[in-house]
mmCIF file of C-alpha atoms and ligand atoms in Angstrom:
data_model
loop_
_atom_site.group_PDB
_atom_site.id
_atom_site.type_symbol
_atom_site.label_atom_id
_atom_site.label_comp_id
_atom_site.label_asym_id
_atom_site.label_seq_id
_atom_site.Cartn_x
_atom_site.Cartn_y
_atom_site.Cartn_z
ATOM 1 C CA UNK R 1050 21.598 -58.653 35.436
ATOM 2 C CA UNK R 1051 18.266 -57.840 32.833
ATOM 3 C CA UNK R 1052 15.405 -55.967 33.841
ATOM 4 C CA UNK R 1053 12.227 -56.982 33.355
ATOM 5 C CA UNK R 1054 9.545 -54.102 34.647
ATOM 6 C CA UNK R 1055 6.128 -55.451 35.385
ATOM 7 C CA UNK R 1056 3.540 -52.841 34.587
ATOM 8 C CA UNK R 1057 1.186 -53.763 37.383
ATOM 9 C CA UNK R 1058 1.838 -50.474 38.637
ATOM 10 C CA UNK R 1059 1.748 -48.141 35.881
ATOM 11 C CA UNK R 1060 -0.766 -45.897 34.913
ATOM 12 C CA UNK R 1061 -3.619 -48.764 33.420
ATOM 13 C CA UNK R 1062 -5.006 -45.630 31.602
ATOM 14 C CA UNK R 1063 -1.830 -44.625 29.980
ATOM 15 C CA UNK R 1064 -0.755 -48.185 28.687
ATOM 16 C CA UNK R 1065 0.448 -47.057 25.425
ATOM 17 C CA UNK R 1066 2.750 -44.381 26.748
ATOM 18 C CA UNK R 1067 4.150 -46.272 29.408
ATOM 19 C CA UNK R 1068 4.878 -48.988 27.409
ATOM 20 C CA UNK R 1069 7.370 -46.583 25.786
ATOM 21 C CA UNK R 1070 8.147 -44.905 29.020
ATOM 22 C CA UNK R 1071 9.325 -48.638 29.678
ATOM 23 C CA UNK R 1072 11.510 -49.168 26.605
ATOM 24 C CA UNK R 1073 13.406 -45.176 27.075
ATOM 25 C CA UNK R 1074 14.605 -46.942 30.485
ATOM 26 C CA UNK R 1075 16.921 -49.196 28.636
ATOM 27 C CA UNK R 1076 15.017 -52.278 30.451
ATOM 28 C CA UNK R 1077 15.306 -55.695 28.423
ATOM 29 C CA UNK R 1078 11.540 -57.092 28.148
ATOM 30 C CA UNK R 1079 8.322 -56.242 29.716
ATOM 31 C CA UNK R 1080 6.538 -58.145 32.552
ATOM 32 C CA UNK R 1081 2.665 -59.039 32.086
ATOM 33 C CA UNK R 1082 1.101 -60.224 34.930
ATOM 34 C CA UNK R 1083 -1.631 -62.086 34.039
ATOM 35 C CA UNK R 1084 -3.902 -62.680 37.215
ATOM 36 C CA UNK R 1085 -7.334 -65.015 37.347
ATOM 37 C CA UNK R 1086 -8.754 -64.205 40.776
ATOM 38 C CA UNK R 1087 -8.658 -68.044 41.380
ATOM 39 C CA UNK R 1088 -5.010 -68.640 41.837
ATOM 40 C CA UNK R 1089 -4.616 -65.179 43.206
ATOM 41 C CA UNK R 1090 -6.687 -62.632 45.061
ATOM 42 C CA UNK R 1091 -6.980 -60.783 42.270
ATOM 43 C CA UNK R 1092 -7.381 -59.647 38.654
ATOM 44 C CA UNK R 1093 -5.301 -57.937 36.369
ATOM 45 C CA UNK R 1094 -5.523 -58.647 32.399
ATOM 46 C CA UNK R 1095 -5.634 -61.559 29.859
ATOM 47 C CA UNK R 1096 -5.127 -61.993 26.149
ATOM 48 C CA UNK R 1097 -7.142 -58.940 24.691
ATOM 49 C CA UNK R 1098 -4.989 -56.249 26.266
ATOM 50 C CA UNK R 1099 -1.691 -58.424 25.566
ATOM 51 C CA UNK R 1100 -2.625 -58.631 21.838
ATOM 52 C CA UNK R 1101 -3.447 -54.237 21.739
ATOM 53 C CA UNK R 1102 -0.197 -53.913 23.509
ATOM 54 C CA UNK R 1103 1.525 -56.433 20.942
ATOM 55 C CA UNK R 1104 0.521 -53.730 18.398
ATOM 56 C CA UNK R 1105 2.110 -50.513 20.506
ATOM 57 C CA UNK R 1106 5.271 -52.205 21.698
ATOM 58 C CA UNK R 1107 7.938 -54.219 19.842
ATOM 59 C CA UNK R 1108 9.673 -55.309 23.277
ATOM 60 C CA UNK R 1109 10.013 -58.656 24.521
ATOM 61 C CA UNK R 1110 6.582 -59.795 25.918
ATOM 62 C CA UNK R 1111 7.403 -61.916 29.558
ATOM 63 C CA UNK R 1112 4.095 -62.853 30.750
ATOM 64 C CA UNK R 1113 3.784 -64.342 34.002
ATOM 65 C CA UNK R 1114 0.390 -66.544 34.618
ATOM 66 C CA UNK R 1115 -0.821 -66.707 37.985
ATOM 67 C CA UNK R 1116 -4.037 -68.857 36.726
ATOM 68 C CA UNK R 1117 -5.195 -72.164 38.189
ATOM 69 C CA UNK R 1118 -5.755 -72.912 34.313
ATOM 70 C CA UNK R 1119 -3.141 -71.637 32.554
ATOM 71 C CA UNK R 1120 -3.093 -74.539 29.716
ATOM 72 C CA UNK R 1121 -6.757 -73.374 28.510
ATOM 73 C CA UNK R 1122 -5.018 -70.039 27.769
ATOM 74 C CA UNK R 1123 -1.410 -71.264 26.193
ATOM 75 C CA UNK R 1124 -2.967 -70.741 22.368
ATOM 76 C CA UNK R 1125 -5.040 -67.529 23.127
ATOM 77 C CA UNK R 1126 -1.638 -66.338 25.285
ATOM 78 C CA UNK R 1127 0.869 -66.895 21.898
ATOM 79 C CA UNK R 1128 -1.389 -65.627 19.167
ATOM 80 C CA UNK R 1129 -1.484 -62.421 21.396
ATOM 81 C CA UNK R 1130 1.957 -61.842 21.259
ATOM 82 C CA UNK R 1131 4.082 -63.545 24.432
ATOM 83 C CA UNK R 1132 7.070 -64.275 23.832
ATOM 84 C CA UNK R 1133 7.973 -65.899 26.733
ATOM 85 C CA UNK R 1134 4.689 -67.810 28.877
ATOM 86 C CA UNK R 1135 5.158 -68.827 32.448
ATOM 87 C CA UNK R 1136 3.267 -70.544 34.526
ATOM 88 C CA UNK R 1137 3.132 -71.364 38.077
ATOM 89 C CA UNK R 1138 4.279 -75.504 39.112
ATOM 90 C CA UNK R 1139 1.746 -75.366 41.596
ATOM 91 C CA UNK R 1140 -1.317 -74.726 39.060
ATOM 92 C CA UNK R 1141 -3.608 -77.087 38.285
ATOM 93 C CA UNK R 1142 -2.253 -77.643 34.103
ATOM 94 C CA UNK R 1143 -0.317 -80.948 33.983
ATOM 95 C CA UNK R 1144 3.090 -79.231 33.720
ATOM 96 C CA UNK R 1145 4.740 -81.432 30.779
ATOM 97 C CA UNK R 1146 1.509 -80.923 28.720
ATOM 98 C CA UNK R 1147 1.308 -77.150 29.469
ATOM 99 C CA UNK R 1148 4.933 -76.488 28.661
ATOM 100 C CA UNK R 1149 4.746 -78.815 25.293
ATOM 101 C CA UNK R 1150 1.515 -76.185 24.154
ATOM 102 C CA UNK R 1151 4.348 -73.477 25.007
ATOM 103 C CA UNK R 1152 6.488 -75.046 22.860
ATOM 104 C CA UNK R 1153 4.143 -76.123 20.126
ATOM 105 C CA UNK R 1154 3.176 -71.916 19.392
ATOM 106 C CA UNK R 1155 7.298 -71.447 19.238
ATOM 107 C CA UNK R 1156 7.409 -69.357 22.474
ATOM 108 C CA UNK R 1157 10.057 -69.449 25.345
ATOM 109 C CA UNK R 1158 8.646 -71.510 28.028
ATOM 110 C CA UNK R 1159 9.141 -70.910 32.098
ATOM 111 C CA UNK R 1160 8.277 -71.841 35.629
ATOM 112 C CA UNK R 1161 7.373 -69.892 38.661
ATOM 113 C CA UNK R 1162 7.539 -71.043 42.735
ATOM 114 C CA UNK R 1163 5.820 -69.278 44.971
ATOM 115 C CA UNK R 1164 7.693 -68.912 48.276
ATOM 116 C CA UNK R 1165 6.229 -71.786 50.106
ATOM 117 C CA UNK R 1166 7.117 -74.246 46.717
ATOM 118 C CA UNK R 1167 10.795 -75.808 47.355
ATOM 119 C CA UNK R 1168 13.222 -75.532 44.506
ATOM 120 C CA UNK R 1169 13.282 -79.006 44.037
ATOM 121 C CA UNK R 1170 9.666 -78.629 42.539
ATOM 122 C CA UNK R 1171 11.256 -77.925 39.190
ATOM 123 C CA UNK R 1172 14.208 -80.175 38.884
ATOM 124 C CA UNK R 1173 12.051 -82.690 36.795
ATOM 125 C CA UNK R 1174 11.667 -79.866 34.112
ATOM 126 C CA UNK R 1175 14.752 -77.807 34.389
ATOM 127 C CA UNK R 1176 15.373 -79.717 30.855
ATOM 128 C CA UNK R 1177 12.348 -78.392 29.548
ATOM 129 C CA UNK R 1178 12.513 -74.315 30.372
ATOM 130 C CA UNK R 1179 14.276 -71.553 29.107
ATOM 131 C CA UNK R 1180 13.484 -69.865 32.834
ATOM 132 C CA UNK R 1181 12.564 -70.303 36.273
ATOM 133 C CA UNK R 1182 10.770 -67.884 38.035
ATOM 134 C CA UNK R 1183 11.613 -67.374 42.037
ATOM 135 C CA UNK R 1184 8.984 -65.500 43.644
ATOM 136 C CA UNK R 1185 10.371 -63.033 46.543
ATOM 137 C CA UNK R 1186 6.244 -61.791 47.318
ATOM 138 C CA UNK R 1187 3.577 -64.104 47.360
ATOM 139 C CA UNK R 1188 2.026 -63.567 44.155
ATOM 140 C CA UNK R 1189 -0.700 -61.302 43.901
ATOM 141 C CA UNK R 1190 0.219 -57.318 44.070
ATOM 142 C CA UNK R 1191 2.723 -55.330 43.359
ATOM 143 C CA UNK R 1192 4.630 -53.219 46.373
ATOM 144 C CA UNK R 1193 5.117 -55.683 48.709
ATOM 145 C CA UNK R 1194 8.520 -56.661 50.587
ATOM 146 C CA UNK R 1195 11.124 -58.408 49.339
ATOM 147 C CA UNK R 1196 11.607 -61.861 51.444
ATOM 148 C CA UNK R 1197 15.554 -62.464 51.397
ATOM 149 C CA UNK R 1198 14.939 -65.887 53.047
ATOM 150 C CA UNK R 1199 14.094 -67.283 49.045
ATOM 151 C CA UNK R 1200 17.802 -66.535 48.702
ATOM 152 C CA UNK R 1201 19.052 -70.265 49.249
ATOM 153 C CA UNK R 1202 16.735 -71.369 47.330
ATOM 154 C CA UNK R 1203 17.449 -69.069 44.289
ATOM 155 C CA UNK R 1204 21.355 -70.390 45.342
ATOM 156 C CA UNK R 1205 20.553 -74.075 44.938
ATOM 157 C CA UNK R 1206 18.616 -73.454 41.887
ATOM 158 C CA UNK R 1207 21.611 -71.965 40.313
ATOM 159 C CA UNK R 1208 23.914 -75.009 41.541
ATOM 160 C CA UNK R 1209 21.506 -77.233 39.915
ATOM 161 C CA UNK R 1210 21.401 -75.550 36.487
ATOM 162 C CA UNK R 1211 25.533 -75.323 36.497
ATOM 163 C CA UNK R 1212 25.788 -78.827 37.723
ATOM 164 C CA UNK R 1213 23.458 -80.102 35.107
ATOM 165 C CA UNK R 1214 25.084 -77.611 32.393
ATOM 166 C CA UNK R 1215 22.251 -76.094 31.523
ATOM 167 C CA UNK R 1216 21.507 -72.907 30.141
ATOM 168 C CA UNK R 1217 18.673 -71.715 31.878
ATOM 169 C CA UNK R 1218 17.640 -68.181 32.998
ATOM 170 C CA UNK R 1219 16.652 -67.139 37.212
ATOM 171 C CA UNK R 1220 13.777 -64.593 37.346
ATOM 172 C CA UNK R 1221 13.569 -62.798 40.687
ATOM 173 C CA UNK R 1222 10.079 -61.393 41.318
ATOM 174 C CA UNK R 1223 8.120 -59.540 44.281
ATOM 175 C CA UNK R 1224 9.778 -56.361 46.012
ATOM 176 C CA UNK R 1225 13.169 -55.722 43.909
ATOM 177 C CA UNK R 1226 14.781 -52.403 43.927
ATOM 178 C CA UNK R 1227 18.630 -50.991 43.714
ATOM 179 C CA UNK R 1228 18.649 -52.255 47.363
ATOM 180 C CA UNK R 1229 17.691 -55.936 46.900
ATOM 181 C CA UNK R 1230 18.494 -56.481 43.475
ATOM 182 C CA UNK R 1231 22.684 -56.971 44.394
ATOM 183 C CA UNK R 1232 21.135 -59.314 47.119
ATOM 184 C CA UNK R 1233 18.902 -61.479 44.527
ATOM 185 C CA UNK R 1234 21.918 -61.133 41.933
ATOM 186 C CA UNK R 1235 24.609 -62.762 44.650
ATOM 187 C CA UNK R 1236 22.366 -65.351 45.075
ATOM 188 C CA UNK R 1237 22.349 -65.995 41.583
ATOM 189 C CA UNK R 1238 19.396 -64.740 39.617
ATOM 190 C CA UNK R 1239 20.236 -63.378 36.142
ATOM 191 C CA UNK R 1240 16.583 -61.409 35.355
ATOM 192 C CA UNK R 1241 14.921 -58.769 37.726
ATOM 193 C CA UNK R 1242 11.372 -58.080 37.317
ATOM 194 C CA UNK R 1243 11.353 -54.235 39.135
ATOM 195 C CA UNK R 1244 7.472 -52.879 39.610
ATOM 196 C CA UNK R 1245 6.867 -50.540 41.863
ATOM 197 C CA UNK R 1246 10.354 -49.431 42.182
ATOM 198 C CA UNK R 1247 10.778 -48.494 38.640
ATOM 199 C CA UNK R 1248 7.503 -46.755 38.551
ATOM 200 C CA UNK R 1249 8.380 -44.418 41.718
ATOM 201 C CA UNK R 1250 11.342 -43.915 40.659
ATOM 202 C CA UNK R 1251 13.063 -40.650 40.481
ATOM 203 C CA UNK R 1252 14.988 -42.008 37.291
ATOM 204 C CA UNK R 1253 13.925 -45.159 35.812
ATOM 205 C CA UNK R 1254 16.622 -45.296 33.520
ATOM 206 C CA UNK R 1255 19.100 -44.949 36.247
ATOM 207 C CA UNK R 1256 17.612 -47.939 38.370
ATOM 208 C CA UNK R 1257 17.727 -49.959 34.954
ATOM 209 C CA UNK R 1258 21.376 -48.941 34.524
ATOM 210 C CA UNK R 1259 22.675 -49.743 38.176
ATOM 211 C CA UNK R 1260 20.696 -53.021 38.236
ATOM 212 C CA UNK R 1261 22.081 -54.155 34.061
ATOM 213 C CA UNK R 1262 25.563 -53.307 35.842
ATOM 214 C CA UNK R 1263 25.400 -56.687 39.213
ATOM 215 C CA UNK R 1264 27.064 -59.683 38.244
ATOM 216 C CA UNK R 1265 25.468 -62.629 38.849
ATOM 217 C CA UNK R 1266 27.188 -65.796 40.238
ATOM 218 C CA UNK R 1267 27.758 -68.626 37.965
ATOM 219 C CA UNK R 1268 26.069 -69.109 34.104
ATOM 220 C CA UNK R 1269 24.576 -66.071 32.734
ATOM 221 C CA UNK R 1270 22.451 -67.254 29.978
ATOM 222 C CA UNK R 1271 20.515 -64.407 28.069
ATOM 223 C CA UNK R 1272 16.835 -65.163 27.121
ATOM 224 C CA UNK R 1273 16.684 -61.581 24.831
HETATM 225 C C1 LIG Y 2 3.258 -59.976 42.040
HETATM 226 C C2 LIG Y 2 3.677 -59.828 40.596
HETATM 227 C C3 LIG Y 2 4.870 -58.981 40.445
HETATM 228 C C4 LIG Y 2 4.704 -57.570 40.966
HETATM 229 C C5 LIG Y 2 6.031 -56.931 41.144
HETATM 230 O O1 LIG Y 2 2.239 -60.895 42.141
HETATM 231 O O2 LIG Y 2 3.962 -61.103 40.026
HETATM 232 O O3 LIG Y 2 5.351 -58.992 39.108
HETATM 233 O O4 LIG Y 2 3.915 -56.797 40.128
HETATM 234 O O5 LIG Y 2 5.838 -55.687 41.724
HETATM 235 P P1 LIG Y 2 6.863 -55.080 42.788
HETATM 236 O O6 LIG Y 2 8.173 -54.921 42.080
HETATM 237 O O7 LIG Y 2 6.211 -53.793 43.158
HETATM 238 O O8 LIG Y 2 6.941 -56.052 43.924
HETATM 239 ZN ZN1 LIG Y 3 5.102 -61.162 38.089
#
């Protein structure tokens, strides 16, 4: 399984150095959670600080949008550096459009559900994404619990990729640490995005190291 840390929790005044804190772990890519205030209760950080960050880190950029908007921002989101933009099915972009922009600035594209969002959701695009996104918080902060009831849904995601062939990756997000990342991995998810756990962590590069070592059921596709 990868590891994706999302630096919501990190020190916001030590970006620079935790961005290489981040990359000593071992971890694969870096979660950016990009937050509007509209979509979510809250704010976090758009284009500007993705581009500075561009210019301290040579990781891969995973930037999760949780904007009602997000295909106003798919230009300003790739010139900044994403590699990967994702972007939540129940926004208010037309999906097809916003994932062609992706597409158009040569980035990997994604989906995210939140936990109320059934699976099925995505099946019309499953064609068109290198990723879905399963969210195990509802999206908004960091530190909250993990909710193992997404777990069939992460399970018949899975199915549907392998019956359909397909080489797409499972993101698990919201609440995943050494003790619910085997859980999330069973079920079938490939990439764990680890917050607050990595950040509290005695040693990082020991959480990084259990979680790179759970096999996950069925395809494994690698998006880094
Ligand atoms: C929640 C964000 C997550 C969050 C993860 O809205 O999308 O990426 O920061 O943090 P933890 O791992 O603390 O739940
Ligand atoms: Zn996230």
């Amino acid at each position: 399984m990868q590891v994706s840390p999302s630096i919501l929790t990190c020190d916001f005044t030590q970006l620079s150095s935790e961005l290489a804190f981040v990359k000593q772990t071992g971890a694969d890519m870096i979660h950016l959670d990009v937050m509007d205030g509209v979509f979510v209760p809250n704010l976090s950080f758009g284009p500007p600080v993705i581009e500075r960050l561009r210019s301290v880190s040579d990781m891969f950029f995973d930037v999760h949008l949780m904007m009602q908007y997000p295909h106003r921002l798919i230009e300003a989101f790739a010139n900044a550096g994403a590699d990967l933009i994702n972007f939540h099915v129940e926004s208010d972009s037309p999906v097809e459009e916003t994932l062609a922009a992706i597409r158009h600035f040569g980035k990997r594209a994604a989906l995210t559900i939140k936990p109320k969002t059934p699976a099925s959701a995505v099946f019309p695009y499953l064609d068109k994404v290198d990723m879905v996104l399963v969210m195990t918080v509802e999206p908004g902060f960091g530190g909250q619990k993990f909710m193992e009831d997404m777990m069939p849904k992460l399970s018949e995601l899975r199915r549907e990729i392998t019956r359909r062939g397909l080489s797409v990756s499972l993101q698990v997000d919201g609440g995943i640490s050494a003790q619910t990342a085997p859980i999330a991995a069973a079920a079938g998810a490939d990439i764990a995005v680890v917050g607050s756990a990595l950040f509290n962590a005695p040693d990082a590069a020991a959480l990084v190291n259990e979680i790179h070592k759970l096999h996950t059921t069925d395809a494994e596709p690698s998006l880094v």
